[in-house]
Tab-separated table of N, CA and C in Angstrom:
chain	number	residue	atom	x	y	z
A	68	MET	N	-11.227	-11.895	6.740
A	68	MET	CA	-9.812	-11.668	6.986
A	68	MET	C	-9.257	-10.763	5.886
A	69	ALA	N	-8.349	-9.907	6.249
A	69	ALA	CA	-7.773	-8.957	5.300
A	69	ALA	C	-6.295	-9.255	5.097
A	70	LEU	N	-5.844	-8.887	3.951
A	70	LEU	CA	-4.434	-9.010	3.599
A	70	LEU	C	-4.003	-7.664	3.041
A	71	ILE	N	-2.938	-7.110	3.598
A	71	ILE	CA	-2.395	-5.851	3.094
A	71	ILE	C	-1.433	-6.158	1.960
A	72	ILE	N	-1.640	-5.493	0.847
A	72	ILE	CA	-0.758	-5.612	-0.318
A	72	ILE	C	-0.023	-4.285	-0.460
A	73	THR	N	1.281	-4.323	-0.464
A	73	THR	CA	2.064	-3.105	-0.623
A	73	THR	C	3.465	-3.468	-1.098
A	74	GLY	N	4.221	-2.468	-1.546
A	74	GLY	CA	5.512	-2.730	-2.157
A	74	GLY	C	6.733	-2.463	-1.310
A	75	GLY	N	6.567	-1.882	-0.135
A	75	GLY	CA	7.684	-1.734	0.789
A	75	GLY	C	8.548	-0.493	0.655
A	76	GLN	N	8.200	0.401	-0.260
A	76	GLN	CA	8.990	1.624	-0.382
A	76	GLN	C	8.897	2.421	0.921
A	77	THR	N	9.861	3.290	1.161
A	77	THR	CA	9.795	4.139	2.350
A	77	THR	C	8.495	4.933	2.316
A	78	GLY	N	8.048	5.423	3.431
A	78	GLY	CA	6.826	6.213	3.480
A	78	GLY	C	5.624	5.346	3.784
A	79	VAL	N	4.548	5.534	3.017
A	79	VAL	CA	3.274	4.865	3.297
A	79	VAL	C	3.401	3.346	3.196
A	80	ASP	N	4.056	2.849	2.155
A	80	ASP	CA	4.204	1.392	2.003
A	80	ASP	C	4.832	0.770	3.246
A	81	ARG	N	5.902	1.368	3.691
A	81	ARG	CA	6.632	0.823	4.847
A	81	ARG	C	5.788	0.914	6.114
A	82	ALA	N	5.043	2.010	6.265
A	82	ALA	CA	4.149	2.138	7.417
A	82	ALA	C	3.109	1.018	7.396
A	83	ALA	N	2.568	0.709	6.221
A	83	ALA	CA	1.574	-0.363	6.111
A	83	ALA	C	2.172	-1.707	6.527
A	84	LEU	N	3.394	-1.978	6.090
A	84	LEU	CA	4.047	-3.231	6.477
A	84	LEU	C	4.305	-3.285	7.974
A	85	ASP	N	4.818	-2.202	8.534
A	85	ASP	CA	5.137	-2.193	9.961
A	85	ASP	C	3.879	-2.313	10.818
A	86	VAL	N	2.806	-1.653	10.416
A	86	VAL	CA	1.549	-1.775	11.161
A	86	VAL	C	0.994	-3.194	11.012
A	87	ALA	N	1.099	-3.770	9.835
A	87	ALA	CA	0.637	-5.158	9.654
A	87	ALA	C	1.362	-6.091	10.621
A	88	LEU	N	2.662	-5.929	10.735
A	88	LEU	CA	3.427	-6.769	11.659
A	88	LEU	C	3.031	-6.512	13.109
A	89	GLU	N	2.860	-5.250	13.477
A	89	GLU	CA	2.493	-4.899	14.859
A	89	GLU	C	1.093	-5.365	15.223
A	90	GLU	N	0.173	-5.320	14.248
A	90	GLU	CA	-1.233	-5.661	14.504
A	90	GLU	C	-1.559	-7.112	14.135
A	91	ASP	N	-0.552	-7.882	13.736
A	91	ASP	CA	-0.718	-9.280	13.340
A	91	ASP	C	-1.724	-9.433	12.190
A	92	VAL	N	-1.577	-8.563	11.198
A	92	VAL	CA	-2.375	-8.628	9.976
A	92	VAL	C	-1.459	-9.177	8.893
A	93	ASP	N	-1.965	-10.108	8.114
A	93	ASP	CA	-1.141	-10.703	7.074
A	93	ASP	C	-0.828	-9.667	5.991
A	94	TYR	N	0.306	-9.809	5.352
A	94	TYR	CA	0.709	-8.881	4.298
A	94	TYR	C	1.309	-9.669	3.143
A	95	GLY	N	1.400	-9.016	2.025
A	95	GLY	CA	2.040	-9.571	0.841
A	95	GLY	C	2.266	-8.433	-0.138
A	96	GLY	N	2.648	-8.785	-1.315
A	96	GLY	CA	2.856	-7.781	-2.349
A	96	GLY	C	4.156	-8.010	-3.080
A	97	TRP	N	4.385	-7.133	-4.009
A	97	TRP	CA	5.552	-7.205	-4.881
A	97	TRP	C	6.517	-6.075	-4.566
A	98	CYS	N	7.795	-6.371	-4.700
A	98	CYS	CA	8.842	-5.350	-4.609
A	98	CYS	C	9.743	-5.523	-5.832
A	99	PRO	N	10.482	-4.492	-6.205
A	99	PRO	CA	11.373	-4.628	-7.352
A	99	PRO	C	12.432	-5.724	-7.118
A	100	ARG	N	12.880	-6.307	-8.206
A	100	ARG	CA	13.933	-7.328	-8.132
A	100	ARG	C	15.084	-6.824	-7.267
A	101	GLY	N	15.578	-7.691	-6.410
A	101	GLY	CA	16.652	-7.325	-5.497
A	101	GLY	C	16.143	-6.731	-4.196
A	102	GLY	N	14.792	-6.606	-4.071
A	102	GLY	CA	14.220	-6.042	-2.855
A	102	GLY	C	14.473	-4.555	-2.713
A	103	TRP	N	14.646	-3.862	-3.836
A	103	TRP	CA	15.046	-2.466	-3.818
A	103	TRP	C	14.001	-1.547	-3.190
A	104	ALA	N	14.485	-0.636	-2.357
A	104	ALA	CA	13.745	0.530	-1.860
A	104	ALA	C	14.778	1.632	-1.736
A	105	GLU	N	14.347	2.869	-1.622
A	105	GLU	CA	15.322	3.960	-1.626
A	105	GLU	C	16.291	3.899	-0.457
A	106	ASP	N	15.930	3.225	0.614
A	106	ASP	CA	16.839	3.097	1.752
A	106	ASP	C	17.452	1.704	1.872
A	107	MET	N	17.113	0.832	0.959
A	107	MET	CA	17.651	-0.536	0.939
A	107	MET	C	17.974	-0.883	-0.509
A	108	THR	N	19.107	-0.400	-0.971
A	108	THR	CA	19.418	-0.489	-2.396
A	108	THR	C	20.146	-1.762	-2.806
A	109	GLU	N	20.683	-2.490	-1.840
A	109	GLU	CA	21.431	-3.708	-2.155
A	109	GLU	C	20.639	-4.953	-1.764
A	110	PRO	N	20.638	-5.992	-2.623
A	110	PRO	CA	19.946	-7.234	-2.281
A	110	PRO	C	20.459	-7.799	-0.954
A	111	PRO	N	19.631	-8.386	-0.143
A	111	PRO	CA	18.226	-8.702	-0.405
A	111	PRO	C	17.269	-7.561	-0.112
A	112	GLY	N	17.762	-6.403	0.287
A	112	GLY	CA	16.914	-5.239	0.491
A	112	GLY	C	15.747	-5.520	1.414
A	113	LEU	N	14.559	-5.163	0.964
A	113	LEU	CA	13.336	-5.316	1.747
A	113	LEU	C	13.070	-6.753	2.170
A	114	LEU	N	13.512	-7.691	1.370
A	114	LEU	CA	13.189	-9.096	1.618
A	114	LEU	C	13.775	-9.613	2.923
A	115	ALA	N	14.823	-8.979	3.420
A	115	ALA	CA	15.404	-9.391	4.691
A	115	ALA	C	14.453	-9.074	5.846
A	116	ALA	N	13.778	-7.950	5.781
A	116	ALA	CA	12.875	-7.529	6.854
A	116	ALA	C	11.426	-7.956	6.619
A	117	TYR	N	11.049	-8.112	5.357
A	117	TYR	CA	9.657	-8.422	5.002
A	117	TYR	C	9.651	-9.607	4.026
A	118	PRO	N	9.867	-10.810	4.531
A	118	PRO	CA	10.061	-11.970	3.660
A	118	PRO	C	8.825	-12.416	2.879
A	119	LYS	N	7.651	-11.904	3.205
A	119	LYS	CA	6.454	-12.294	2.450
A	119	LYS	C	6.296	-11.498	1.160
A	120	LEU	N	7.116	-10.465	0.971
A	120	LEU	CA	7.105	-9.753	-0.305
A	120	LEU	C	7.745	-10.644	-1.358
A	121	ARG	N	7.316	-10.470	-2.606
A	121	ARG	CA	7.892	-11.219	-3.716
A	121	ARG	C	8.541	-10.242	-4.691
A	122	GLU	N	9.596	-10.677	-5.333
A	122	GLU	CA	10.305	-9.832	-6.293
A	122	GLU	C	9.656	-9.895	-7.666
A	123	THR	N	9.537	-8.742	-8.301
A	123	THR	CA	9.129	-8.720	-9.697
A	123	THR	C	10.339	-9.095	-10.547
A	124	PRO	N	10.121	-9.500	-11.795
A	124	PRO	CA	11.256	-9.792	-12.674
A	124	PRO	C	12.102	-8.551	-12.970
A	125	SER	N	11.484	-7.383	-12.881
A	125	SER	CA	12.148	-6.135	-13.232
A	125	SER	C	12.607	-5.375	-11.991
A	126	GLU	N	13.668	-4.591	-12.161
A	126	GLU	CA	14.102	-3.672	-11.111
A	126	GLU	C	13.290	-2.379	-11.128
A	127	ASP	N	12.487	-2.186	-12.165
A	127	ASP	CA	11.699	-0.967	-12.319
A	127	ASP	C	10.555	-0.950	-11.308
A	128	PRO	N	10.501	0.054	-10.423
A	128	PRO	CA	9.431	0.117	-9.433
A	128	PRO	C	8.025	0.199	-10.044
A	129	ALA	N	7.914	0.640	-11.292
A	129	ALA	CA	6.596	0.724	-11.924
A	129	ALA	C	5.939	-0.648	-12.026
A	130	GLN	N	6.732	-1.691	-12.282
A	130	GLN	CA	6.165	-3.037	-12.359
A	130	GLN	C	5.615	-3.455	-10.995
A	131	ARG	N	6.352	-3.153	-9.938
A	131	ARG	CA	5.871	-3.437	-8.577
A	131	ARG	C	4.534	-2.759	-8.335
A	132	THR	N	4.454	-1.487	-8.685
A	132	THR	CA	3.234	-0.724	-8.460
A	132	THR	C	2.070	-1.333	-9.228
A	133	GLU	N	2.288	-1.624	-10.493
A	133	GLU	CA	1.206	-2.205	-11.299
A	133	GLU	C	0.751	-3.543	-10.742
A	134	TRP	N	1.680	-4.420	-10.424
A	134	TRP	CA	1.303	-5.751	-9.956
A	134	TRP	C	0.605	-5.697	-8.601
A	135	ASN	N	1.002	-4.785	-7.731
A	135	ASN	CA	0.320	-4.667	-6.440
A	135	ASN	C	-1.114	-4.172	-6.617
A	136	VAL	N	-1.324	-3.221	-7.505
A	136	VAL	CA	-2.688	-2.753	-7.784
A	136	VAL	C	-3.486	-3.881	-8.429
A	137	ARG	N	-2.918	-4.528	-9.412
A	137	ARG	CA	-3.594	-5.627	-10.111
A	137	ARG	C	-4.061	-6.708	-9.138
A	138	ASP	N	-3.234	-7.020	-8.139
A	138	ASP	CA	-3.529	-8.117	-7.218
A	138	ASP	C	-4.393	-7.707	-6.023
A	139	SER	N	-4.764	-6.452	-5.942
A	139	SER	CA	-5.581	-5.948	-4.828
A	139	SER	C	-7.055	-5.938	-5.213
A	140	ASP	N	-7.905	-6.057	-4.181
A	140	ASP	CA	-9.347	-5.908	-4.405
A	140	ASP	C	-9.746	-4.433	-4.425
A	141	ALA	N	-9.000	-3.605	-3.735
A	141	ALA	CA	-9.234	-2.166	-3.677
A	141	ALA	C	-7.914	-1.500	-3.309
A	142	VAL	N	-7.829	-0.195	-3.573
A	142	VAL	CA	-6.582	0.530	-3.343
A	142	VAL	C	-6.843	1.765	-2.484
A	143	LEU	N	-6.062	1.888	-1.416
A	143	LEU	CA	-6.102	3.050	-0.533
A	143	LEU	C	-4.769	3.766	-0.655
A	144	LEU	N	-4.808	5.017	-1.108
A	144	LEU	CA	-3.614	5.839	-1.204
A	144	LEU	C	-3.680	6.889	-0.105
A	145	ILE	N	-2.682	6.879	0.762
A	145	ILE	CA	-2.625	7.795	1.892
A	145	ILE	C	-1.630	8.900	1.571
A	146	THR	N	-2.073	10.130	1.713
A	146	THR	CA	-1.226	11.284	1.412
A	146	THR	C	-1.168	12.201	2.629
A	147	ASP	N	-0.391	13.258	2.481
A	147	ASP	CA	-0.448	14.347	3.446
A	147	ASP	C	-1.207	15.481	2.764
A	148	GLY	N	-1.127	16.654	3.277
A	148	GLY	CA	-1.868	17.782	2.721
A	148	GLY	C	-1.537	18.123	1.285
A	149	SER	N	-0.395	17.656	0.780
A	149	SER	CA	-0.017	17.990	-0.595
A	149	SER	C	-0.604	17.042	-1.629
A	150	GLY	N	-1.284	16.001	-1.213
A	150	GLY	CA	-1.940	15.086	-2.146
A	150	GLY	C	-0.956	14.237	-2.931
A	151	LEU	N	-1.371	13.811	-4.120
A	151	LEU	CA	-0.569	12.920	-4.954
A	151	LEU	C	0.362	13.653	-5.909
A	152	ALA	N	0.227	14.956	-5.990
A	152	ALA	CA	0.947	15.723	-7.004
A	152	ALA	C	2.455	15.496	-6.998
A	153	GLY	N	3.066	15.341	-5.844
A	153	GLY	CA	4.511	15.212	-5.771
A	153	GLY	C	5.026	13.788	-5.772
A	154	SER	N	4.145	12.824	-6.036
A	154	SER	CA	4.555	11.427	-5.972
A	154	SER	C	4.272	10.707	-7.283
A	155	LYS	N	5.335	10.455	-8.032
A	155	LYS	CA	5.200	9.759	-9.309
A	155	LYS	C	4.580	8.371	-9.117
A	156	GLY	N	5.048	7.646	-8.089
A	156	GLY	CA	4.554	6.295	-7.858
A	156	GLY	C	3.096	6.258	-7.443
A	157	ALA	N	2.689	7.190	-6.582
A	157	ALA	CA	1.290	7.223	-6.150
A	157	ALA	C	0.380	7.612	-7.315
A	158	LYS	N	0.822	8.540	-8.146
A	158	LYS	CA	0.044	8.895	-9.342
A	158	LYS	C	-0.059	7.692	-10.280
A	159	LEU	N	1.024	6.937	-10.386
A	159	LEU	CA	1.016	5.729	-11.206
A	159	LEU	C	0.010	4.723	-10.656
A	160	ALA	N	-0.010	4.546	-9.333
A	160	ALA	CA	-0.962	3.629	-8.701
A	160	ALA	C	-2.396	4.064	-8.979
A	161	GLU	N	-2.636	5.357	-8.927
A	161	GLU	CA	-3.970	5.882	-9.220
A	161	GLU	C	-4.383	5.498	-10.650
A	162	GLY	N	-3.457	5.648	-11.604
A	162	GLY	CA	-3.742	5.275	-12.987
A	162	GLY	C	-3.973	3.777	-13.162
A	163	PHE	N	-3.192	2.957	-12.449
A	163	PHE	CA	-3.382	1.507	-12.539
A	163	PHE	C	-4.704	1.088	-11.902
A	164	ALA	N	-5.142	1.762	-10.846
A	164	ALA	CA	-6.442	1.453	-10.243
A	164	ALA	C	-7.554	1.690	-11.269
A	165	GLU	N	-7.411	2.757	-12.040
A	165	GLU	CA	-8.394	3.028	-13.101
A	165	GLU	C	-8.294	1.948	-14.192
A	166	LYS	N	-7.077	1.628	-14.602
A	166	LYS	CA	-6.869	0.619	-15.647
A	166	LYS	C	-7.484	-0.721	-15.266
A	167	TYR	N	-7.296	-1.143	-14.018
A	167	TYR	CA	-7.786	-2.446	-13.567
A	167	TYR	C	-9.167	-2.368	-12.911
A	168	ASP	N	-9.789	-1.195	-12.980
A	168	ASP	CA	-11.134	-0.979	-12.443
A	168	ASP	C	-11.238	-1.391	-10.973
A	169	LYS	N	-10.290	-0.906	-10.181
A	169	LYS	CA	-10.260	-1.196	-8.744
A	169	LYS	C	-10.873	-0.029	-7.976
A	170	PRO	N	-11.674	-0.319	-6.958
A	170	PRO	CA	-12.129	0.776	-6.099
A	170	PRO	C	-10.910	1.496	-5.529
A	171	LEU	N	-10.978	2.822	-5.505
A	171	LEU	CA	-9.836	3.626	-5.088
A	171	LEU	C	-10.293	4.717	-4.136
A	172	MET	N	-9.518	4.907	-3.082
A	172	MET	CA	-9.716	6.064	-2.212
A	172	MET	C	-8.368	6.710	-2.001
A	173	VAL	N	-8.347	8.024	-2.189
A	173	VAL	CA	-7.177	8.832	-1.855
A	173	VAL	C	-7.567	9.626	-0.622
A	174	MET	N	-6.811	9.445	0.460
A	174	MET	CA	-7.146	10.135	1.701
A	174	MET	C	-5.963	10.900	2.243
A	175	ASN	N	-6.276	12.007	2.887
A	175	ASN	CA	-5.283	12.853	3.530
A	175	ASN	C	-5.186	12.413	4.991
A	176	ALA	N	-4.038	11.917	5.401
A	176	ALA	CA	-3.844	11.430	6.768
A	176	ALA	C	-3.967	12.551	7.795
A	177	GLU	N	-3.897	13.792	7.348
A	177	GLU	CA	-3.993	14.936	8.253
A	177	GLU	C	-5.429	15.419	8.442
A	178	SER	N	-6.383	14.797	7.752
A	178	SER	CA	-7.785	15.209	7.810
A	178	SER	C	-8.610	14.165	8.556
A	179	GLU	N	-9.166	14.553	9.693
A	179	GLU	CA	-10.008	13.616	10.454
A	179	GLU	C	-11.199	13.161	9.618
A	180	ASP	N	-11.767	14.054	8.807
A	180	ASP	CA	-12.890	13.676	7.947
A	180	ASP	C	-12.475	12.602	6.942
A	181	ASP	N	-11.292	12.763	6.338
A	181	ASP	CA	-10.808	11.765	5.381
A	181	ASP	C	-10.562	10.424	6.059
A	182	VAL	N	-9.997	10.442	7.245
A	182	VAL	CA	-9.727	9.193	7.971
A	182	VAL	C	-11.050	8.501	8.271
A	183	GLU	N	-12.033	9.247	8.720
A	183	GLU	CA	-13.354	8.658	9.004
A	183	GLU	C	-13.990	8.114	7.728
A	184	ARG	N	-13.907	8.893	6.664
A	184	ARG	CA	-14.476	8.467	5.366
A	184	ARG	C	-13.801	7.198	4.865
A	185	ALA	N	-12.478	7.093	5.046
A	185	ALA	CA	-11.751	5.897	4.618
A	185	ALA	C	-12.178	4.678	5.437
A	186	GLY	N	-12.406	4.859	6.728
A	186	GLY	CA	-12.876	3.753	7.559
A	186	GLY	C	-14.233	3.237	7.108
A	187	VAL	N	-15.147	4.144	6.787
A	187	VAL	CA	-16.471	3.759	6.283
A	187	VAL	C	-16.326	3.045	4.950
A	188	TRP	N	-15.493	3.590	4.071
A	188	TRP	CA	-15.266	2.991	2.749
A	188	TRP	C	-14.750	1.568	2.882
A	189	LEU	N	-13.758	1.355	3.752
A	189	LEU	CA	-13.206	0.015	3.949
A	189	LEU	C	-14.247	-0.945	4.520
A	190	THR	N	-15.035	-0.479	5.479
A	190	THR	CA	-16.089	-1.322	6.056
A	190	THR	C	-17.093	-1.734	4.985
A	191	GLU	N	-17.499	-0.785	4.149
A	191	GLU	CA	-18.449	-1.090	3.078
A	191	GLU	C	-17.862	-2.066	2.070
A	192	LEU	N	-16.609	-1.883	1.717
A	192	LEU	CA	-15.967	-2.803	0.777
A	192	LEU	C	-15.903	-4.212	1.345
A	193	LEU	N	-15.509	-4.320	2.596
A	193	LEU	CA	-15.390	-5.639	3.216
A	193	LEU	C	-16.755	-6.304	3.339
A	194	THR	N	-17.773	-5.536	3.676
A	194	THR	CA	-19.129	-6.073	3.797
A	194	THR	C	-19.616	-6.603	2.451
A	195	ALA	N	-19.281	-5.908	1.381
A	195	ALA	CA	-19.711	-6.312	0.045
A	195	ALA	C	-18.859	-7.440	-0.538
A	196	HIS	N	-17.724	-7.713	0.064
A	196	HIS	CA	-16.793	-8.733	-0.432
A	196	HIS	C	-17.331	-10.109	-0.062
A	197	THR	N	-17.763	-10.870	-1.060
A	197	THR	CA	-18.385	-12.168	-0.790
A	197	THR	C	-17.531	-13.354	-1.210
A	198	VAL	N	-16.384	-13.101	-1.762
A	198	VAL	CA	-15.504	-14.179	-2.201
A	198	VAL	C	-14.932	-14.882	-0.969
A	199	ASP	N	-14.686	-16.175	-1.078
A	199	ASP	CA	-14.193	-16.961	0.055
A	199	ASP	C	-12.744	-16.672	0.433
A	200	GLN	N	-12.030	-15.954	-0.398
A	200	GLN	CA	-10.631	-15.665	-0.085
A	200	GLN	C	-10.514	-14.352	0.677
A	201	ASP	N	-9.322	-14.086	1.190
A	201	ASP	CA	-9.071	-12.860	1.928
A	201	ASP	C	-9.344	-11.623	1.074
A	202	PHE	N	-9.787	-10.572	1.720
A	202	PHE	CA	-9.927	-9.268	1.079
A	202	PHE	C	-8.540	-8.647	1.032
A	203	GLN	N	-8.089	-8.292	-0.156
A	203	GLN	CA	-6.732	-7.769	-0.328
A	203	GLN	C	-6.795	-6.271	-0.591
A	204	ILE	N	-6.323	-5.503	0.393
A	204	ILE	CA	-6.340	-4.051	0.261
A	204	ILE	C	-4.940	-3.557	-0.088
A	205	GLY	N	-4.822	-2.928	-1.225
A	205	GLY	CA	-3.559	-2.325	-1.628
A	205	GLY	C	-3.403	-0.987	-0.923
A	206	ILE	N	-2.291	-0.805	-0.251
A	206	ILE	CA	-2.040	0.444	0.463
A	206	ILE	C	-0.743	1.057	-0.062
A	207	GLY	N	-0.812	2.313	-0.422
A	207	GLY	CA	0.376	2.992	-0.938
A	207	GLY	C	0.252	4.488	-0.756
A	208	GLY	N	1.210	5.178	-1.302
A	208	GLY	CA	1.254	6.628	-1.222
A	208	GLY	C	2.670	7.096	-1.455
A	209	PRO	N	2.935	8.344	-1.148
A	209	PRO	CA	4.264	8.892	-1.393
A	209	PRO	C	5.349	8.187	-0.580
A	210	ARG	N	6.538	8.180	-1.147
A	210	ARG	CA	7.692	7.701	-0.376
A	210	ARG	C	8.155	8.830	0.536
A	211	GLU	N	8.938	8.500	1.518
A	211	GLU	CA	9.372	9.463	2.532
A	211	GLU	C	10.122	10.646	1.914
A	212	SER	N	10.926	10.406	0.882
A	212	SER	CA	11.683	11.503	0.270
A	212	SER	C	10.776	12.478	-0.483
A	213	GLU	N	9.580	12.034	-0.877
A	213	GLU	CA	8.636	12.904	-1.580
A	213	GLU	C	7.742	13.682	-0.611
A	214	ALA	N	7.501	13.091	0.547
A	214	ALA	CA	6.612	13.698	1.541
A	214	ALA	C	7.192	13.429	2.927
A	215	PRO	N	8.195	14.195	3.331
A	215	PRO	CA	8.824	13.952	4.631
A	215	PRO	C	7.790	13.899	5.765
A	216	GLY	N	7.882	12.848	6.578
A	216	GLY	CA	6.951	12.661	7.685
A	216	GLY	C	5.751	11.806	7.355
A	217	ILE	N	5.589	11.397	6.084
A	217	ILE	CA	4.407	10.627	5.702
A	217	ILE	C	4.395	9.246	6.358
A	218	TYR	N	5.564	8.669	6.623
A	218	TYR	CA	5.605	7.367	7.312
A	218	TYR	C	4.870	7.464	8.648
A	219	GLU	N	5.223	8.442	9.466
A	219	GLU	CA	4.598	8.580	10.790
A	219	GLU	C	3.113	8.902	10.671
A	220	LYS	N	2.754	9.760	9.725
A	220	LYS	CA	1.340	10.110	9.549
A	220	LYS	C	0.526	8.875	9.165
A	221	ALA	N	1.041	8.091	8.227
A	221	ALA	CA	0.339	6.870	7.822
A	221	ALA	C	0.306	5.864	8.970
A	222	LYS	N	1.410	5.744	9.675
A	222	LYS	CA	1.487	4.778	10.777
A	222	LYS	C	0.513	5.139	11.895
A	223	ASN	N	0.214	6.407	12.052
A	223	ASN	CA	-0.735	6.833	13.077
A	223	ASN	C	-2.186	6.529	12.716
A	224	VAL	N	-2.533	6.579	11.426
A	224	VAL	CA	-3.936	6.359	11.043
A	224	VAL	C	-4.247	4.913	10.679
A	225	LEU	N	-3.245	4.151	10.278
A	225	LEU	CA	-3.528	2.792	9.794
A	225	LEU	C	-4.109	1.850	10.846
A	226	PRO	N	-3.670	1.849	12.097
A	226	PRO	CA	-4.280	0.908	13.056
A	226	PRO	C	-5.801	1.098	13.163
A	227	GLY	N	-6.264	2.324	13.209
A	227	GLY	CA	-7.704	2.576	13.274
A	227	GLY	C	-8.423	2.131	12.012
A	228	LEU	N	-7.797	2.344	10.861
A	228	LEU	CA	-8.413	1.920	9.600
A	228	LEU	C	-8.473	0.400	9.508
A	229	LEU	N	-7.463	-0.264	10.024
A	229	LEU	CA	-7.453	-1.727	9.955
A	229	LEU	C	-8.515	-2.354	10.846
A	230	GLU	N	-8.992	-1.608	11.840
A	230	GLU	CA	-10.090	-2.120	12.668
A	230	GLU	C	-11.315	-2.406	11.815
A	231	ALA	N	-11.482	-1.626	10.740
A	231	ALA	CA	-12.605	-1.854	9.834
A	231	ALA	C	-12.495	-3.206	9.130
A	232	LEU	N	-11.281	-3.676	9.014
A	232	LEU	CA	-11.061	-4.950	8.329
A	232	LEU	C	-11.084	-6.102	9.304
């Protein structure tokens, strides 16, 4: 069984949450105190729509990013053709994956080869996962304001990737 870990920001995070709900996949993760996201700035923010998220003590989104990476077994960052360069949060997640020695894949949602490679990677990770608890995959990437259209791109590829789980 898989559990999606994400923080709920617009863009890839939100696509992961919405696909989890549509596909009946369990989700969890951390969001900034007050449930903050760029489109939900007032409490309870994200928590009204995604009650399984938990608030960090800080309003700083960096704490959310770190804790979600820390609590994941592996991290999948979904980008568009511009990669991680324009996303401070996704670059931060990449650094935290290195810090916590988490398997990491950065994939371009616009590349069929990357989508296929990510599916194989997830299947291999799940096959190698021998712990009795759920496999927790951290999913993130740029927010919608950094990569317009990334929500739809991520939402289109995630159902197929989740089949691997």
